[in-house]
Amino acid sequence: MILRPLFNQHHRRVFSSLHRLLTNESIVQQHQPPPPSLQPTPVNSDHLIRVCTILFQQQTFPDSKLQSKLSTCVFQLTHEFFLQVCNRFPFSWRPVHRFFQYIQQTPSLHNNFAHTSVSFNKMLDVYGKARNMDLLWETTQQAGQLGLVSDRTFVIVLRTLASARELKKCVQFFHLMNDSGVEYSLRRLNKVVEALCRDGLMEEAKYVTLKLKDTIPPDGFTYGCLIKGFCDIDDMIEASKVWNLMVEDGFDPEIQVFEKMIETFFKKNEDTEAVKVFQTLRVNRMEELGL
């Protein structure tokens, strides 16, 4: 198994500086407080149970009957109330979708309730777990048109499509969202790749990365996720291939990536390969080992 040599010290310093800058910006964004409109509001549990009971019992009824029944039920529709309804049906798409439709059909009864990316993501999560691909795809397009797509949307949708082996749609989703005004983003791609690798969907994660490479060039973090992910499933051939792609593109693997490769080679009793990786680390990154 041949791993390409790493690039020079100057390149490493440049990319390390950029990585620190992007990481710091990401931390600041993650700690932004949620807007007041998304703060949880108390939900009347009796009203919630009543609404969910109707949705469950009449989920296959015609719209007119379900709408009539829900309209006679007293409840205050808030953002939190909608999320709680979704939580009651985590794997059942029909009650959630029927409630969503009811809200759209009766806006005046609920003070023109407005959805957010959080509520759309909650629906998408339910549709995905229920494996309703058609409804998932339709709802993502609607979210894009309404400007309610977030990084979490990408993770939910790509996890669902990848686990269903809808590889072309995984790539198509990025293009579709870009056409809807959600521009291509390396940060977003990295979150998707990281999530897919965490789920063990390695072939799918690599496919998305390479198919989008000309549009969203991957960085060291992207490649690092793939390498560690392939190590997690003991596929060192693929891990080495990604390593070589990473070096060809001018990125220096992080120390954690070296450690993962060495650890996995030893675990597979491939001591010679483990020593080769360690020697590469020792020669090129001695100052970072703290030895």
Short mmCIF file of C-alpha atoms in Angstrom, two decimals:
data_model
loop_
_atom_site.label_atom_id
_atom_site.label_comp_id
_atom_site.label_asym_id
_atom_site.label_seq_id
_atom_site.Cartn_x
_atom_site.Cartn_y
_atom_site.Cartn_z
CA MET A 1 0.00 0.00 0.00
CA ILE A 2 1.68 3.24 -1.14
CA LEU A 3 1.02 6.61 0.47
CA ARG A 4 2.20 9.71 -1.35
CA PRO A 5 4.72 11.96 0.44
CA LEU A 6 3.48 15.13 2.06
CA PHE A 7 4.07 18.65 0.81
CA ASN A 8 6.35 21.32 2.25
CA GLN A 9 6.39 23.32 5.47
CA HIS A 10 5.29 26.58 3.83
CA HIS A 11 2.06 25.05 2.53
CA ARG A 12 1.37 23.53 5.92
CA ARG A 13 1.64 26.89 7.68
CA VAL A 14 -0.67 28.58 5.17
CA PHE A 15 -3.37 25.94 5.46
CA SER A 16 -3.02 25.74 9.25
CA SER A 17 -3.64 29.49 9.48
CA LEU A 18 -6.68 29.26 7.22
CA HIS A 19 -8.03 26.31 9.22
CA ARG A 20 -7.71 28.23 12.50
CA LEU A 21 -9.46 31.24 10.98
CA LEU A 22 -12.37 29.19 9.63
CA THR A 23 -12.64 27.21 12.88
CA ASN A 24 -12.84 30.38 14.97
CA GLU A 25 -15.55 31.81 12.71
CA SER A 26 -17.50 28.56 12.97
CA ILE A 27 -17.32 28.63 16.78
CA VAL A 28 -18.63 32.19 16.88
CA GLN A 29 -21.54 31.27 14.59
CA GLN A 30 -22.42 28.20 16.67
CA HIS A 31 -22.75 30.27 19.85
CA GLN A 32 -25.16 32.81 18.42
CA PRO A 33 -28.33 32.80 20.59
CA PRO A 34 -31.54 31.63 18.89
CA PRO A 35 -33.95 34.37 17.77
CA PRO A 36 -36.82 35.14 20.17
CA SER A 37 -39.36 33.59 17.75
CA LEU A 38 -37.73 30.18 18.24
CA GLN A 39 -37.69 30.27 22.04
CA PRO A 40 -39.80 27.36 23.39
CA THR A 41 -43.25 28.35 24.60
CA PRO A 42 -45.36 26.30 27.03
CA VAL A 43 -47.61 23.74 25.37
CA ASN A 44 -50.95 22.68 26.82
CA SER A 45 -50.53 18.91 27.13
CA ASP A 46 -54.29 18.25 27.02
CA HIS A 47 -54.61 20.17 23.75
CA LEU A 48 -51.59 18.37 22.34
CA ILE A 49 -52.99 14.94 23.20
CA ARG A 50 -56.37 15.84 21.72
CA VAL A 51 -54.88 17.05 18.43
CA CYS A 52 -52.54 14.06 18.14
CA THR A 53 -55.40 11.67 18.84
CA ILE A 54 -57.43 13.18 16.01
CA LEU A 55 -54.45 13.07 13.66
CA PHE A 56 -53.81 9.43 14.47
CA GLN A 57 -57.40 8.24 14.30
CA GLN A 58 -58.33 10.21 11.19
CA GLN A 59 -55.06 10.27 9.28
CA THR A 60 -56.65 8.53 6.28
CA PHE A 61 -59.90 10.53 6.33
CA PRO A 62 -60.74 13.04 3.57
CA ASP A 63 -59.38 16.56 4.05
CA SER A 64 -62.83 18.00 4.73
CA LYS A 65 -63.55 15.62 7.62
CA LEU A 66 -60.13 16.00 9.22
CA GLN A 67 -60.23 19.76 8.81
CA SER A 68 -63.68 19.93 10.37
CA LYS A 69 -62.60 17.84 13.35
CA LEU A 70 -59.42 19.80 13.99
CA SER A 71 -61.23 23.13 13.60
CA THR A 72 -63.53 22.25 16.51
CA CYS A 73 -60.54 21.39 18.68
CA VAL A 74 -59.27 24.24 20.84
CA PHE A 75 -55.49 24.67 20.76
CA GLN A 76 -52.94 27.43 20.33
CA LEU A 77 -50.69 26.73 17.37
CA THR A 78 -47.16 27.82 18.19
CA HIS A 79 -43.79 26.80 16.84
CA GLU A 80 -43.25 24.55 19.86
CA PHE A 81 -46.71 23.00 19.53
CA PHE A 82 -45.97 21.98 15.94
CA LEU A 83 -42.63 20.47 16.95
CA GLN A 84 -44.31 18.51 19.75
CA VAL A 85 -46.85 17.09 17.31
CA CYS A 86 -43.97 15.91 15.11
CA ASN A 87 -42.27 14.39 18.14
CA ARG A 88 -45.36 12.27 18.83
CA PHE A 89 -45.04 10.66 15.39
CA PRO A 90 -41.28 10.22 14.86
CA PHE A 91 -41.64 7.42 12.29
CA SER A 92 -45.11 8.06 10.90
CA TRP A 93 -45.23 10.59 8.09
CA ARG A 94 -48.98 10.72 7.47
CA PRO A 95 -50.22 12.42 10.70
CA VAL A 96 -47.44 15.01 10.48
CA HIS A 97 -48.09 15.72 6.81
CA ARG A 98 -51.85 15.96 7.34
CA PHE A 99 -51.31 18.46 10.15
CA PHE A 100 -48.97 20.47 7.93
CA GLN A 101 -51.59 20.51 5.19
CA TYR A 102 -54.31 21.52 7.63
CA ILE A 103 -52.27 24.52 8.77
CA GLN A 104 -51.75 25.58 5.16
CA GLN A 105 -55.47 25.25 4.43
CA THR A 106 -56.62 27.25 7.48
CA PRO A 107 -54.12 30.11 7.98
CA SER A 108 -56.72 32.51 9.38
CA LEU A 109 -57.50 30.15 12.26
CA HIS A 110 -53.92 30.21 13.49
CA ASN A 111 -52.86 33.84 13.16
CA ASN A 112 -51.10 33.07 9.87
CA PHE A 113 -48.65 30.72 11.57
CA ALA A 114 -45.26 30.84 9.83
CA HIS A 115 -42.92 27.88 9.58
CA THR A 116 -39.18 28.10 10.18
CA SER A 117 -36.23 26.02 9.06
CA VAL A 118 -36.50 24.19 12.39
CA SER A 119 -40.09 23.09 11.82
CA PHE A 120 -39.35 22.12 8.21
CA ASN A 121 -36.33 20.11 9.35
CA LYS A 122 -38.47 18.33 11.91
CA MET A 123 -40.91 17.31 9.17
CA LEU A 124 -38.09 16.22 6.89
CA ASP A 125 -36.66 14.11 9.68
CA VAL A 126 -39.99 12.31 10.11
CA TYR A 127 -40.43 11.81 6.36
CA GLY A 128 -36.88 10.49 6.10
CA LYS A 129 -37.27 8.01 8.95
CA ALA A 130 -40.54 6.85 7.38
CA ARG A 131 -38.65 6.43 4.06
CA ASN A 132 -41.17 8.51 2.14
CA MET A 133 -38.71 9.69 -0.49
CA ASP A 134 -41.24 11.41 -2.73
CA LEU A 135 -42.61 13.53 0.10
CA LEU A 136 -39.12 14.24 1.38
CA TRP A 137 -38.01 15.51 -2.03
CA GLU A 138 -41.17 17.57 -2.51
CA THR A 139 -40.80 19.19 0.92
CA THR A 140 -37.13 20.03 0.40
CA GLN A 141 -38.03 21.88 -2.78
CA GLN A 142 -40.71 23.79 -0.91
CA ALA A 143 -38.24 24.65 1.85
CA GLY A 144 -35.80 25.93 -0.77
CA GLN A 145 -38.44 28.12 -2.39
CA LEU A 146 -39.37 29.57 1.02
CA GLY A 147 -35.75 30.18 2.00
CA LEU A 148 -36.02 27.80 4.96
CA VAL A 149 -33.01 25.60 4.23
CA SER A 150 -30.24 25.32 6.82
CA ASP A 151 -27.12 23.20 7.24
CA ARG A 152 -29.24 20.80 9.27
CA THR A 153 -31.55 20.40 6.26
CA PHE A 154 -28.64 19.18 4.17
CA VAL A 155 -27.59 16.67 6.82
CA ILE A 156 -31.12 15.26 7.24
CA VAL A 157 -31.79 14.97 3.51
CA LEU A 158 -28.38 13.56 2.56
CA ARG A 159 -28.46 11.01 5.37
CA THR A 160 -31.83 9.79 4.16
CA LEU A 161 -30.92 9.70 0.47
CA ALA A 162 -27.54 8.10 1.11
CA SER A 163 -28.96 5.36 3.32
CA ALA A 164 -31.48 4.63 0.55
CA ARG A 165 -28.63 4.52 -2.01
CA GLU A 166 -30.09 7.47 -3.93
CA LEU A 167 -26.59 8.62 -4.87
CA LYS A 168 -27.49 10.75 -7.87
CA LYS A 169 -30.13 12.57 -5.84
CA CYS A 170 -27.54 13.24 -3.13
CA VAL A 171 -25.53 15.26 -5.65
CA GLN A 172 -28.61 16.66 -7.34
CA PHE A 173 -29.79 18.07 -4.00
CA PHE A 174 -26.80 20.42 -3.81
CA HIS A 175 -27.49 21.69 -7.33
CA LEU A 176 -31.22 22.03 -6.64
CA MET A 177 -30.62 24.07 -3.51
CA ASN A 178 -28.10 26.28 -5.32
CA ASP A 179 -30.75 27.01 -7.95
CA SER A 180 -33.08 27.97 -5.08
CA GLY A 181 -30.58 30.50 -3.74
CA VAL A 182 -28.75 28.30 -1.22
CA GLU A 183 -25.26 28.70 -2.62
CA TYR A 184 -22.67 25.95 -2.79
CA SER A 185 -20.76 25.84 0.48
CA LEU A 186 -17.70 23.90 1.61
CA ARG A 187 -18.83 24.25 5.22
CA ARG A 188 -22.12 22.60 4.33
CA LEU A 189 -20.43 19.84 2.34
CA ASN A 190 -18.13 19.10 5.28
CA LYS A 191 -21.05 18.80 7.68
CA VAL A 192 -22.74 16.36 5.31
CA VAL A 193 -19.59 14.29 4.78
CA GLU A 194 -18.90 14.22 8.52
CA ALA A 195 -22.46 13.00 9.23
CA LEU A 196 -22.32 10.31 6.53
CA CYS A 197 -18.95 9.08 7.79
CA ARG A 198 -20.27 8.96 11.33
CA ASP A 199 -23.12 6.75 10.07
CA GLY A 200 -20.70 4.46 8.26
CA LEU A 201 -22.00 5.49 4.83
CA MET A 202 -18.49 5.69 3.42
CA GLU A 203 -19.08 4.81 -0.21
CA GLU A 204 -21.84 7.41 -0.33
CA ALA A 205 -19.72 10.08 1.39
CA LYS A 206 -16.86 9.55 -1.05
CA TYR A 207 -19.23 9.56 -4.03
CA VAL A 208 -20.76 12.90 -3.03
CA THR A 209 -17.33 14.43 -2.39
CA LEU A 210 -15.85 13.38 -5.73
CA LYS A 211 -18.94 14.17 -7.81
CA LEU A 212 -19.06 17.69 -6.37
CA LYS A 213 -15.29 18.20 -6.49
CA ASP A 214 -15.34 20.58 -9.46
CA THR A 215 -18.16 22.62 -7.90
CA ILE A 216 -17.16 22.44 -4.23
CA PRO A 217 -13.45 21.60 -3.94
CA PRO A 218 -12.89 19.55 -0.76
CA ASP A 219 -10.37 20.64 1.86
CA GLY A 220 -8.22 18.84 4.41
CA PHE A 221 -11.14 18.40 6.78
CA THR A 222 -13.23 16.72 4.07
CA TYR A 223 -10.49 14.27 3.22
CA GLY A 224 -9.69 13.71 6.88
CA CYS A 225 -13.29 12.70 7.60
CA LEU A 226 -13.20 10.21 4.72
CA ILE A 227 -9.88 8.70 5.79
CA LYS A 228 -10.98 8.26 9.41
CA GLY A 229 -14.34 6.92 8.26
CA PHE A 230 -12.74 4.25 6.06
CA CYS A 231 -10.43 3.37 8.96
CA ASP A 232 -13.49 2.90 11.17
CA ILE A 233 -14.78 0.21 8.81
CA ASP A 234 -11.27 -1.27 8.39
CA ASP A 235 -11.07 -0.44 4.68
CA MET A 236 -7.45 0.63 4.51
CA ILE A 237 -7.27 0.38 0.73
CA GLU A 238 -9.89 3.12 0.36
CA ALA A 239 -8.37 5.09 3.25
CA SER A 240 -5.00 5.05 1.45
CA LYS A 241 -6.60 6.08 -1.84
CA VAL A 242 -8.22 9.09 -0.17
CA TRP A 243 -4.92 9.89 1.56
CA ASN A 244 -3.21 10.06 -1.84
CA LEU A 245 -5.97 12.25 -3.27
CA MET A 246 -5.57 14.55 -0.29
CA VAL A 247 -1.82 14.91 -0.78
CA GLU A 248 -2.24 15.40 -4.55
CA ASP A 249 -4.59 18.30 -3.81
CA GLY A 250 -1.97 19.89 -1.57
CA PHE A 251 -3.38 19.16 1.88
CA ASP A 252 -1.38 17.87 4.82
CA PRO A 253 -3.24 15.30 6.99
CA GLU A 254 -3.93 16.36 10.56
CA ILE A 255 -2.14 14.55 13.38
CA GLN A 256 -5.43 12.82 14.27
CA VAL A 257 -5.58 11.37 10.75
CA PHE A 258 -2.05 9.98 11.09
CA GLU A 259 -2.95 8.48 14.46
CA LYS A 260 -6.10 6.88 13.07
CA MET A 261 -4.21 5.30 10.18
CA ILE A 262 -1.46 3.97 12.46
CA GLU A 263 -3.92 2.65 15.02
CA THR A 264 -6.02 0.87 12.39
CA PHE A 265 -3.03 -0.70 10.64
CA PHE A 266 -1.83 -2.08 13.98
CA LYS A 267 -5.33 -3.34 14.78
CA LYS A 268 -5.33 -5.23 11.46
CA ASN A 269 -1.85 -6.63 12.22
CA GLU A 270 -0.36 -4.69 9.30
CA ASP A 271 2.60 -3.55 11.34
CA THR A 272 4.79 -2.69 8.35
CA GLU A 273 2.22 -0.26 6.98
CA ALA A 274 1.73 1.28 10.42
CA VAL A 275 5.47 1.90 10.76
CA LYS A 276 5.59 3.48 7.28
CA VAL A 277 2.89 5.97 8.26
CA PHE A 278 4.66 6.70 11.53
CA GLN A 279 7.95 7.31 9.73
CA THR A 280 6.20 9.77 7.42
CA LEU A 281 4.81 11.53 10.47
CA ARG A 282 8.15 11.53 12.25
CA VAL A 283 10.04 12.97 9.28
CA ASN A 284 7.52 15.66 8.33
CA ARG A 285 5.80 16.58 11.60
CA MET A 286 8.32 15.90 14.36
CA GLU A 287 7.77 19.32 15.96
CA GLU A 288 4.07 18.53 16.47
CA LEU A 289 4.61 15.18 18.20
CA GLY A 290 5.85 16.72 21.44
CA LEU A 291 8.57 14.08 21.76
#
